[in-house]
Structure formats: structure tokens, C-alpha cells
Amino acid sequence: MSHTVKEIAVALGAEAFGATDILVTRAAEPAQAQADHLALATSPKYAESLPQGAARVAMLWEGADWQALGLEAAIIAPRPRFAMASLTRLLDAGQGYTDGIHPTAFVDPDAQLGEGVSVGPLAVISKGAIIGAGSVIGPQCFIGWHARLGEGAYLREAVSIGARVTIGARFIAQPGARIGGDGFSFVTPEPSSVESVRKTLGDQGETQAQDWARIHSLGAVTIGDDVEIGMGATIDCGTIRDTVIGDGTKLDNQVHMGHNVVIGRNCLICGQVGIAGSATIGDNVVLAGQCGVNDNIFVGDGVIAGGGTKLMSNVPAGRTMLGYPATQMDKQVEGYKALRRLPRLMRDVAELKRMVFKTTPDA
Amino acid sequence: MSHTVKEIAVALGAEAFGATDILVTRAAEPAQAQADHLALATSPKYAESLPQGAARVAMLWEGADWQALGLEAAIIAPRPRFAMASLTRLLDAGQGYTDGIHPTAFVDPDAQLGEGVSVGPLAVISKGAIIGAGSVIGPQCFIGWHARLGEGAYLREAVSIGARVTIGARFIAQPGARIGGDGFSFVTPEPSSVESVRKTLGDQGETQAQDWARIHSLGAVTIGDDVEIGMGATIDCGTIRDTVIGDGTKLDNQVHMGHNVVIGRNCLICGQVGIAGSATIGDNVVLAGQCGVNDNIFVGDGVIAGGGTKLMSNVPAGRTMLGYPATQMDKQVEGYKALRRLPRLMRDVAELKRMVFKTTPDA
Amino acid sequence: MSHTVKEIAVALGAEAFGATDILVTRAAEPAQAQADHLALATSPKYAESLPQGAARVAMLWEGADWQALGLEAAIIAPRPRFAMASLTRLLDAGQGYTDGIHPTAFVDPDAQLGEGVSVGPLAVISKGAIIGAGSVIGPQCFIGWHARLGEGAYLREAVSIGARVTIGARFIAQPGARIGGDGFSFVTPEPSSVESVRKTLGDQGETQAQDWARIHSLGAVTIGDDVEIGMGATIDCGTIRDTVIGDGTKLDNQVHMGHNVVIGRNCLICGQVGIAGSATIGDNVVLAGQCGVNDNIFVGDGVIAGGGTKLMSNVPAGRTMLGYPATQMDKQVEGYKALRRLPRLMRDVAELKRMVFKTTPDA
């Protein structure tokens, strides 16, 4: 799968210079680049290690002097970070999944597969499922009863999708993503200690230990277009209506979305984030790794939360948040600094007390 | 799967009013309810959106005036939240798994299946496994060597259960739950830096880097009756004896239970909670999402911990905990408030110093 | 699978005393030990419960008086914790996987299997994959296109390994471990609010909402010798070069390793740790449960981090860290203590203000 420098530049909407008919087999970091690789040296700092490799061609930053770097050809993209999207799509060698329906797959005769759908070895497609044209159902995937996938889905190995889940076009799921388990919803015959603690912020009251009765999930999951779900991520069904993920939203590995959660468009939800039941997340929200979102709260459009942030109450649109419990990022940073100065503050206060009250210091 | 209003009320132990022979096909939120749906309007606030839908029948709170709400029939339950358990069980359409043993499943001839057990496509049941009567083994599940499941188990797709695991009656496992991996237990020939840090709370001492030797798990996992395990949850085997989960305890998605953990009865362990090796958890404990429990500690009966709480040392029974490191919830909330007032406190102390010591302020 | 006391002692490099020809069928905790068990009573405290069981043989600490404990035989190891590695390896009954290639497995004719490789039921081995001699590929595993596994790999059920992943000798993977998903890497046409926040630590600037373009992962994952990966752990591919795990490193359940991460030799990465993209971890690093590592930072050799620690910036070699945000452990502990004394400090300052400024207290 070789490409000329010129072909690559065209695909990237970038400019090509020098010997643009050189064939490139793959991209590489500058130090590891061999003679038939495209070195990615998109800043002067990255370009420093070009001499350690054998690259003849590189992708460079705007204004770079490719000849001075000793290259035979170069691609210059105005925003190299964005050009990476087109470049990596062009050069992706894929997973080598084969076309057609593998003889070891089990496809229910009452499932509907669109044109050009491929189904990998030992995958299961259940009765009433509808798979959009051009979709790839990877090895050992499971598609449940009356689940629907739009056109151009790409499911890696061992993905499972439960009954009645509805998914839009161009869906991508990484290995072992799980959609459509039952929500975690249990109730006691009499009000429980948890209900008491929520009301009083700490007091369990006179509640007695009781058995938990299970609330089944009657809703499913509805997912928009252009959504991607990471490895081991888990999306619960809604209790009465569906749990919802909006168009263009991406979930990283091991993200957990509880029942009834509604998440908007174009959000980035990073690794190991947990969103508890019935939380509502707006559009263009970015939650960094290991964030948590409390149940039943809302997080407004455009909120950004740093790594490990626990959002415990509603967050207005546009806020940048950090910490546990979360506050606005600048306040949190101020708090960390103050905490670090606290031992000194204590010594100051002790000295003040000695001066003012004429006391002798404690042992 | 339609039910009359009267049938539903009987199943819920609730009262029905009006045209109780109306047929209902499913439950719905008030605003989305169609003419053949049962609207769930269990508080005056929820009832406000009834006019946005087309419901003729609703489940209402005690004392509600169903006729004034323009309904043709109503169900009134004394504790509507608890009635949801019976209601959702009645209306659950299920996953559409078929009866019997699917021809693509592999069931070892030396496995014992009770009466009425169904096994989904491409599931594996190993030699010596015993499956209780009426159990459902979902598609692509794996039941290991000499594993035992009680009556009425319900395993969704892609669940795996390792060798010698023992599980009680009415077990429920959501997709991709994993039971019976080896514990994470490694040891060095000479005492390691970790052992030194544990003793000194910080000092690594003179320890040298060493290779890790693996301690195998000889124990398995023992699970009581009426336990449920969420999607992607992982339960490790014990080292010498079994890891244990008591009757009625529920684990949410992506919960991690290390080796030798013992957890009591009727606990709720929410999403992404991690319980480290050899911790002991009492009965009726509730750990909210993303909590952590240190290894080798105990958490007493009835403890409740808020979201993200990290329990670093033993917790007496009945405590309500919050924070990292965890303290009792009221102390933690007091600490958060104090931290927020810290910048003002620092200004106060600076001013006091100026007054008392007649110093000039720092730059 | 019985062993004489003498055989066990030889395997452990330990000394045996008394009736060393007694046959032992398994190890047990002292209180549960039956007559044909080896009780593990490796400290005087554990030995106290020997009378509750029926053990005739025990593994004891150095200097223990086995006859005074009423035993018929004993094994004494100089470092009993280390002896557990050999003992549990000897007594491990395993998973009962059968030899050979199961008839329900799908092995591509262009895959290469070394001598003595076993492949479990419903496993898939793809075209171009190379499996080292003596490896065990468990039930329902997936080995991708041109993936390579060294000699003596042991994969439990439902493990998946993506295309082009390279793994060294003696690899162990617990159920549902996932290696080789695409990295979580998205970019906007114009600089995004996240890029702005990273620069300003909080200010989203004038950025507009934009769609995310996907950066494909062209790299794979390279794993050294003697590595173990836990249940539900997920390892992403690198963007241009491979994500890397060094020799002897062990990952616990539900660990998340982002794209381009490089982790060194002999690290212990405990349950639910998340390592964000392009972080670099040295050798002999120990991260306790639920730690987080920020993207693009480095963590030096020998760093140890306590449970729940979030490493937000570079950590020099040899540090012992704790907290969110992480500091050195002793500073963090000092900070916690100071925080607990803060309410008293506030009262002190209020009193000082009254004395110094002659003010009356606030309401």
C-alpha cells in the first residue's frame, strides 16, 4: 500500500515540494524513519532527530526549509495536527478482516443485512436486527434482538449490542465495547438509608437493613451518527426511555454511562470516565480521564473538566472545572497553592498567639 | 405483550381506578406517552408534562386526582418507587434469547445442565460444570471447568466464569462480566520497596530493583443467592480460600474486586468501584460510583460512601463517608468549606502580622 | 494431584521436618485446613487458628516450634511470602483447558502455530498470526492479523489481540483483556477550546464548537517477555510508533493504557489505573489502585504511588507519591493533617482579630 508524496499531499490538501513521485510505504517518527517512510517532523523540535533516521521525505511545519534539512521531498500542511487525520486515514492498514459473511458466524434468518455488510468469524446477529449497508461486524461480535445499526458501521472484535439498541451512521466500536446492559437500579420496600443520606447529607436516620428489589430497564440506548465507543466501555439501557448519545460524540476506553444518561453532540469523554444514572451532558463537553459525573445533575454545553475531576452538582455552560469536589479550574489551583502554604500559616498563627496572648508555645 | 390496567395493578399490589380494562403495551414518560402507554407520573411535577403526551392511563402518587388530570384510568401505588420493581418486571420484553441449546454452542458431554436450561449461540460450557434448572446461558458465554451455577441464573452475552467458581440461585450477569481471573499477587525474593513504603509511609529505604514472582490463585470465587454483576465487572479468585460475595449483593458495571475480598449481604457497589485484595466489606454497605477500598482493611455493616470516596483505613459500622482520603461526610464537607475560605484566612493572617509585628507587607 | 511434604519442600527450596512422606492435596488457611491439607501458618498470629482446623502439616515461619504446635510435619521457608510463589505454582489445578486445537475454533490456514500450541473452543486465529511453541490460546480468544505471540503464552478465555501486535515470551492474559484498540485521538480543523485551556490553565478563549476528526492509529503494541495483563485491561495502539510495555511488567484488572504510552521493566500497575496517551513510565514503578497518569508526562524509575494518586506532572525517579493532585507522600499526609486542623485555625484567627482590631465577632 504505497503512495507517492504527491498523492499524499493531495489527500491532505497540503503542498508538496521536491521529488514528489517518491513512493512512501508508511509514516514514522523522524528517528525511526527509513528511506521509504514519511517522517513526521511537524515542528523544529521534532526535525532535530531527522538525522538519526534515514528519511528522504518528511511532513513539515509551515515555513520550514526542507532543503536545508537535507530532504529530497516534503509535504507542508498549514495545521499539521489536523492533517494527521487525513494522513492516518490514508495510511491505515486496517485489521485485515475479510469480506462477506464468515461461515462460522451465526446470522439469524430474520436479520436484515444491507449491501456489502461483512460479518466476521463466530459473530452472532440476532432475529430482527438491521445492519446498514457497508457495515463491518467484527469477529465474535454480538448484535441483539431488533438492534439497528446505520450505514458504514465498523465494529472491532468482541463488541456486544443488546436488544432494541438503535445506532446511527458510521458508528465505530473498539474491541469489547458493551452497549445495552440493564441499568443499576434497585429499590427497597421502605425508604432506605441511602435515601436518608441524600436528604440529610450524612445522617442515615433510623432506617433498617432491607433487601433490594430490581428495577428492570424497559428502555434501550439510542446513539446518533459518527459516534465512537472505546474498548471495554459500557452503556446502560434507560429505565423507561432510552439512554442517549448525540451525533459526533466519542467515548474512550472503559467509559461507563449509567441508565437514562443523555449526552449531547461532539463531546469527548476520555478513558475511565463514569457518568452516573440520569445525568445530562450538553454539547461539546470534554471530560478528561477518570472524571466522574454525579447522578441526576446536568453539565452545560462546552464544559471542560481536567483529569480526575468529580462533578458533584450542576455545572453551567462554558465552565472549565477541576478537582474533587470540582470547582472552576482557577479556584482549584488557588486552593492547592493555599493548602501547600498551610503549614507555614499555622506557624504564623501560633506565633501571633504567643505575641498577642503572651502564651508560651505548646510542646 | 399487552396488559389491562387491572392486571398491572394486581401485579403491583396497587389500586386501579376508572376504565381498568384499557390495554397497555408499555410504560412511558408522560411527555412521550402514546394512547396505549402507561404514563409514569408519580409526582405532581412529573404529572405536569402529561398534556404534552397522549396518555389515557397513568401511574400516580397517593392522593392524586386522576380525573382532574384528564385521564381515563389510573394506578395508584403507596410507594411508587418500589412499585417500579414489579411494574418493570412485568413489562420487560427481554432479550429475545431462544430456548434450548443452540446448535452452535459447545457443551462438554461431562457438563450437567438442569431442566429447562437454555444455552445461546457460540456459548461454551466446560467439563464438570453444573448449571441449575431454568438458567439462561446467553450467547458467547463461557462457563469454566467444574463451575457451578444455581437455579434460575440469567447470563447476558459474553459473560465468562472461570474454573471452580460457585454461584447461588437467581444469579444475574450483564454482558461481559468476568468472574474468576487470577488475583494480582506478586512477590520479590528480598523485601521490596513497596513493603518498605508500607512500613514507613513514604521511605523506599535501601531496596534494590528485583523481578516479580507470581503467586497463583488456588482459591476460586463463591457467590451467594440473588447476586447481580454488571457489564465489564471483574472478580478475582482468592489465593488460598475463595473470594466471597454474600446474598443479595449487587455490583454495577466495571466494578473490580481483588483476590480474597469478602463482601457481605445486600450491598450496593456502584459503577467503577475498586476493592483491593483482602478487604472485608460488611452487610448493607453502599459504595457510590468510583469509590476505592484499600487492601486488607474492613468496612463495617451499613457504611455508605459518596461518589469517588477512597477508604484508606478501617471504617466502623454505620458511618457515612466522603472524600479522598475518606472522612465522615460532615467533616469532609466542613473541610471543603474551610478550604474555600483559606485565601481570605491568609489575607487576615498577613494583616494581623502587619499589625502585631509592625512589618511591611511582602511584595 | 497429591504431593508429599518432602516434594513440596524441595520445590520451595525449604526445609521439611517430621513425617515428610505425608501426602498433601492442597493448601488451606489454618482454620479451614483438613487432615490432608497443608496449613499456611507463616506467622505466630496465623498459627493461633491451627487448633480450629485439622491440619497435620503446616508451612511455618523461621524458628517456629512445629512440635509444640501439635503438628506431625512442617515446612519452614526463610521468606514464606516468597515461598508462596513456588508453592502456588506447584499446587495450581489450572483451568482444565484441553490440549490441541478444538474443532470449533477457527484457525486461518495462513496462521503459524508453534509446537504444542493449544487452541480452545470458538477461538479465532487470523491470517498471518504467529503463535510461539507451547502457548495456550483459551476459549473464545481472538488473535488478529499478523499478531505475534512468543513461546509459552497463556491466554485465558475471551482475550483479544489486534492486528500487528507483538508480544514476547511467557505472556499471561486474564479473561477479557484487550490489546490493540485504536487510540483516542481527535482533532478539530481550527485550534479547539481544549488546546486553549491547556495553554492558559482554564481559559477556553474565543474558540468555536467544531466537529472532531479522527486520527487513526498506524502503530500497534509491542510487549516484552514475562508480562501479565489483567481482566478487562485495555491497551491502545500507538499513533505512528507502537505503544510499549517492557519485560516483567504486570498490569492488573481494568488498567487503561492510552496510545503511545511507554512503560518500562518490572512495573506493577494495579487495578483500574489509567495512563493517558504518550505518558512515559520508567522501570520498577508501582502504581496502586485507581491511580491516574496525565498524558505526555514522564514518571521516573522506581516511583511508587499510593491508591488513587493522580500524577499531573513529571515525577522524578525514586519518589513516593500520594494524592490528587499528587505530591510526595509525606507532604500530602502533612497537608491532610493541616486540613483537619483548619477549623480550629479559623477560630484562632477570629479570636486574634478580635483582640488585635478590637472588633466584635461576626454573627
mmCIF file of C-alpha atoms in Angstrom, chain B residues 37-188:
data_model
loop_
_atom_site.group_PDB
_atom_site.id
_atom_site.type_symbol
_atom_site.label_atom_id
_atom_site.label_comp_id
_atom_site.label_asym_id
_atom_site.label_seq_id
_atom_site.Cartn_x
_atom_site.Cartn_y
_atom_site.Cartn_z
ATOM 1 C CA HIS B 37 -48.959 3.540 27.058
ATOM 2 C CA LEU B 38 -48.963 3.734 30.819
ATOM 3 C CA ALA B 39 -47.582 7.157 31.740
ATOM 4 C CA LEU B 40 -45.369 7.218 34.836
ATOM 5 C CA ALA B 41 -46.413 10.401 36.597
ATOM 6 C CA THR B 42 -45.561 9.511 40.146
ATOM 7 C CA SER B 43 -45.268 13.055 41.473
ATOM 8 C CA PRO B 44 -47.136 16.319 40.772
ATOM 9 C CA LYS B 45 -44.004 17.579 38.995
ATOM 10 C CA TYR B 46 -43.938 14.634 36.572
ATOM 11 C CA ALA B 47 -47.702 14.983 36.013
ATOM 12 C CA GLU B 48 -47.197 18.495 34.659
ATOM 13 C CA SER B 49 -45.966 17.095 31.344
ATOM 14 C CA LEU B 50 -48.937 14.719 30.866
ATOM 15 C CA PRO B 51 -50.620 17.192 28.452
ATOM 16 C CA GLN B 52 -47.572 17.012 26.160
ATOM 17 C CA GLY B 53 -48.245 13.297 25.650
ATOM 18 C CA ALA B 54 -51.368 11.348 24.731
ATOM 19 C CA ALA B 55 -51.667 9.123 27.789
ATOM 20 C CA ARG B 56 -55.106 7.861 28.789
ATOM 21 C CA VAL B 57 -53.713 5.930 31.773
ATOM 22 C CA ALA B 58 -51.064 6.847 34.314
ATOM 23 C CA MET B 59 -49.403 5.552 37.457
ATOM 24 C CA LEU B 60 -49.859 8.340 40.041
ATOM 25 C CA TRP B 61 -48.860 9.217 43.587
ATOM 26 C CA GLU B 62 -51.092 8.609 46.596
ATOM 27 C CA GLY B 63 -53.803 11.207 46.818
ATOM 28 C CA ALA B 64 -53.605 12.264 43.166
ATOM 29 C CA ASP B 65 -56.870 13.288 41.456
ATOM 30 C CA TRP B 66 -56.681 11.226 38.271
ATOM 31 C CA GLN B 67 -59.894 12.612 36.829
ATOM 32 C CA ALA B 68 -58.715 16.188 37.212
ATOM 33 C CA LEU B 69 -55.637 15.212 35.194
ATOM 34 C CA GLY B 70 -57.924 14.237 32.306
ATOM 35 C CA LEU B 71 -57.130 10.520 32.455
ATOM 36 C CA GLU B 72 -59.482 7.618 31.706
ATOM 37 C CA ALA B 73 -57.834 5.322 34.236
ATOM 38 C CA ALA B 74 -55.124 5.359 36.869
ATOM 39 C CA ILE B 75 -52.984 3.141 39.078
ATOM 40 C CA ILE B 76 -52.081 4.464 42.494
ATOM 41 C CA ALA B 77 -49.293 2.783 44.424
ATOM 42 C CA PRO B 78 -48.397 3.741 48.005
ATOM 43 C CA ARG B 79 -44.631 3.861 47.278
ATOM 44 C CA PRO B 80 -44.387 4.375 43.506
ATOM 45 C CA ARG B 81 -40.603 3.993 43.506
ATOM 46 C CA PHE B 82 -40.995 0.495 44.929
ATOM 47 C CA ALA B 83 -43.867 -0.313 42.569
ATOM 48 C CA MET B 84 -41.416 0.273 39.706
ATOM 49 C CA ALA B 85 -39.766 -3.038 40.594
ATOM 50 C CA SER B 86 -42.921 -5.063 39.929
ATOM 51 C CA LEU B 87 -44.024 -2.892 37.018
ATOM 52 C CA THR B 88 -40.748 -3.135 35.107
ATOM 53 C CA ARG B 89 -40.507 -6.871 35.745
ATOM 54 C CA LEU B 90 -43.998 -7.300 34.277
ATOM 55 C CA LEU B 91 -43.321 -5.163 31.194
ATOM 56 C CA ASP B 92 -39.754 -6.269 30.443
ATOM 57 C CA ALA B 93 -39.649 -7.511 26.841
ATOM 58 C CA GLY B 94 -36.343 -9.293 27.492
ATOM 59 C CA GLN B 95 -33.506 -10.008 25.101
ATOM 60 C CA GLY B 96 -35.293 -12.440 22.809
ATOM 61 C CA TYR B 97 -32.932 -15.303 23.566
ATOM 62 C CA THR B 98 -34.283 -18.595 22.274
ATOM 63 C CA ASP B 99 -34.974 -21.716 24.320
ATOM 64 C CA GLY B 100 -32.919 -24.870 24.253
ATOM 65 C CA ILE B 101 -29.302 -25.429 23.388
ATOM 66 C CA HIS B 102 -28.271 -23.553 20.279
ATOM 67 C CA PRO B 103 -26.638 -25.821 17.689
ATOM 68 C CA THR B 104 -23.558 -23.563 17.542
ATOM 69 C CA ALA B 105 -22.923 -23.759 21.313
ATOM 70 C CA PHE B 106 -20.296 -26.135 22.634
ATOM 71 C CA VAL B 107 -21.468 -28.059 25.687
ATOM 72 C CA ASP B 108 -18.996 -30.590 27.031
ATOM 73 C CA PRO B 109 -20.610 -34.039 27.368
ATOM 74 C CA ASP B 110 -19.486 -34.117 31.015
ATOM 75 C CA ALA B 111 -21.295 -30.898 31.918
ATOM 76 C CA GLN B 112 -24.607 -31.212 33.793
ATOM 77 C CA LEU B 113 -27.466 -28.994 32.704
ATOM 78 C CA GLY B 114 -30.611 -28.773 34.840
ATOM 79 C CA GLU B 115 -34.121 -28.878 33.460
ATOM 80 C CA GLY B 116 -35.052 -26.099 31.080
ATOM 81 C CA VAL B 117 -31.582 -24.628 30.761
ATOM 82 C CA SER B 118 -31.068 -22.636 27.557
ATOM 83 C CA VAL B 119 -27.655 -22.059 26.010
ATOM 84 C CA GLY B 120 -27.164 -19.318 23.427
ATOM 85 C CA PRO B 121 -25.244 -19.370 20.158
ATOM 86 C CA LEU B 122 -21.489 -19.919 20.423
ATOM 87 C CA ALA B 123 -21.521 -20.335 24.199
ATOM 88 C CA VAL B 124 -19.095 -22.791 25.821
ATOM 89 C CA ILE B 125 -19.878 -24.971 28.825
ATOM 90 C CA SER B 126 -16.851 -26.863 30.101
ATOM 91 C CA LYS B 127 -16.342 -30.302 31.553
ATOM 92 C CA GLY B 128 -17.715 -30.795 35.037
ATOM 93 C CA ALA B 129 -19.749 -27.586 35.024
ATOM 94 C CA ILE B 130 -23.165 -27.776 36.703
ATOM 95 C CA ILE B 131 -25.927 -25.398 35.630
ATOM 96 C CA GLY B 132 -29.083 -25.104 37.766
ATOM 97 C CA ALA B 133 -32.569 -25.659 36.392
ATOM 98 C CA GLY B 134 -34.171 -22.859 34.433
ATOM 99 C CA SER B 135 -30.918 -20.997 33.831
ATOM 100 C CA VAL B 136 -30.258 -18.930 30.725
ATOM 101 C CA ILE B 137 -26.674 -19.011 29.450
ATOM 102 C CA GLY B 138 -26.502 -16.175 26.913
ATOM 103 C CA PRO B 139 -24.769 -16.034 23.548
ATOM 104 C CA GLN B 140 -20.962 -16.373 23.585
ATOM 105 C CA CYS B 141 -20.814 -17.036 27.334
ATOM 106 C CA PHE B 142 -18.072 -19.190 28.828
ATOM 107 C CA ILE B 143 -18.619 -21.468 31.827
ATOM 108 C CA GLY B 144 -15.394 -22.956 33.125
ATOM 109 C CA TRP B 145 -14.271 -26.335 34.386
ATOM 110 C CA HIS B 146 -16.310 -27.522 37.387
ATOM 111 C CA ALA B 147 -18.010 -24.129 37.773
ATOM 112 C CA ARG B 148 -21.449 -24.302 39.420
ATOM 113 C CA LEU B 149 -24.444 -22.073 38.839
ATOM 114 C CA GLY B 150 -27.617 -22.308 40.952
ATOM 115 C CA GLU B 151 -31.174 -22.344 39.697
ATOM 116 C CA GLY B 152 -32.576 -19.572 37.571
ATOM 117 C CA ALA B 153 -29.327 -17.905 36.546
ATOM 118 C CA TYR B 154 -29.614 -15.312 33.786
ATOM 119 C CA LEU B 155 -26.388 -14.569 31.933
ATOM 120 C CA ARG B 156 -26.382 -11.966 29.195
ATOM 121 C CA GLU B 157 -23.996 -12.262 26.241
ATOM 122 C CA ALA B 158 -20.219 -12.713 26.592
ATOM 123 C CA VAL B 159 -20.084 -13.421 30.318
ATOM 124 C CA SER B 160 -17.219 -15.614 31.481
ATOM 125 C CA ILE B 161 -16.928 -17.688 34.632
ATOM 126 C CA GLY B 162 -13.663 -19.418 35.493
ATOM 127 C CA ALA B 163 -12.913 -22.875 36.848
ATOM 128 C CA ARG B 164 -14.332 -23.933 40.237
ATOM 129 C CA VAL B 165 -16.408 -20.765 40.730
ATOM 130 C CA THR B 166 -19.563 -21.460 42.777
ATOM 131 C CA ILE B 167 -22.656 -19.280 42.388
ATOM 132 C CA GLY B 168 -26.026 -19.432 44.165
ATOM 133 C CA ALA B 169 -29.579 -19.149 42.879
ATOM 134 C CA ARG B 170 -31.057 -16.432 40.647
ATOM 135 C CA PHE B 171 -27.712 -15.006 39.615
ATOM 136 C CA ILE B 172 -27.777 -12.221 37.009
ATOM 137 C CA ALA B 173 -24.718 -11.195 34.980
ATOM 138 C CA GLN B 174 -24.696 -8.328 32.496
ATOM 139 C CA PRO B 175 -22.725 -8.507 29.205
ATOM 140 C CA GLY B 176 -19.007 -9.081 29.515
ATOM 141 C CA ALA B 177 -18.921 -9.643 33.290
ATOM 142 C CA ARG B 178 -15.811 -11.676 34.212
ATOM 143 C CA ILE B 179 -15.550 -13.909 37.231
ATOM 144 C CA GLY B 180 -12.550 -15.911 38.295
ATOM 145 C CA GLY B 181 -9.377 -14.394 36.917
ATOM 146 C CA ASP B 182 -6.196 -14.922 38.903
ATOM 147 C CA GLY B 183 -5.512 -12.411 41.668
ATOM 148 C CA PHE B 184 -2.850 -9.717 41.193
ATOM 149 C CA SER B 185 -0.262 -11.009 43.587
ATOM 150 C CA PHE B 186 3.477 -10.773 43.054
ATOM 151 C CA VAL B 187 6.414 -11.068 45.382
ATOM 152 C CA THR B 188 10.151 -10.349 45.246
#
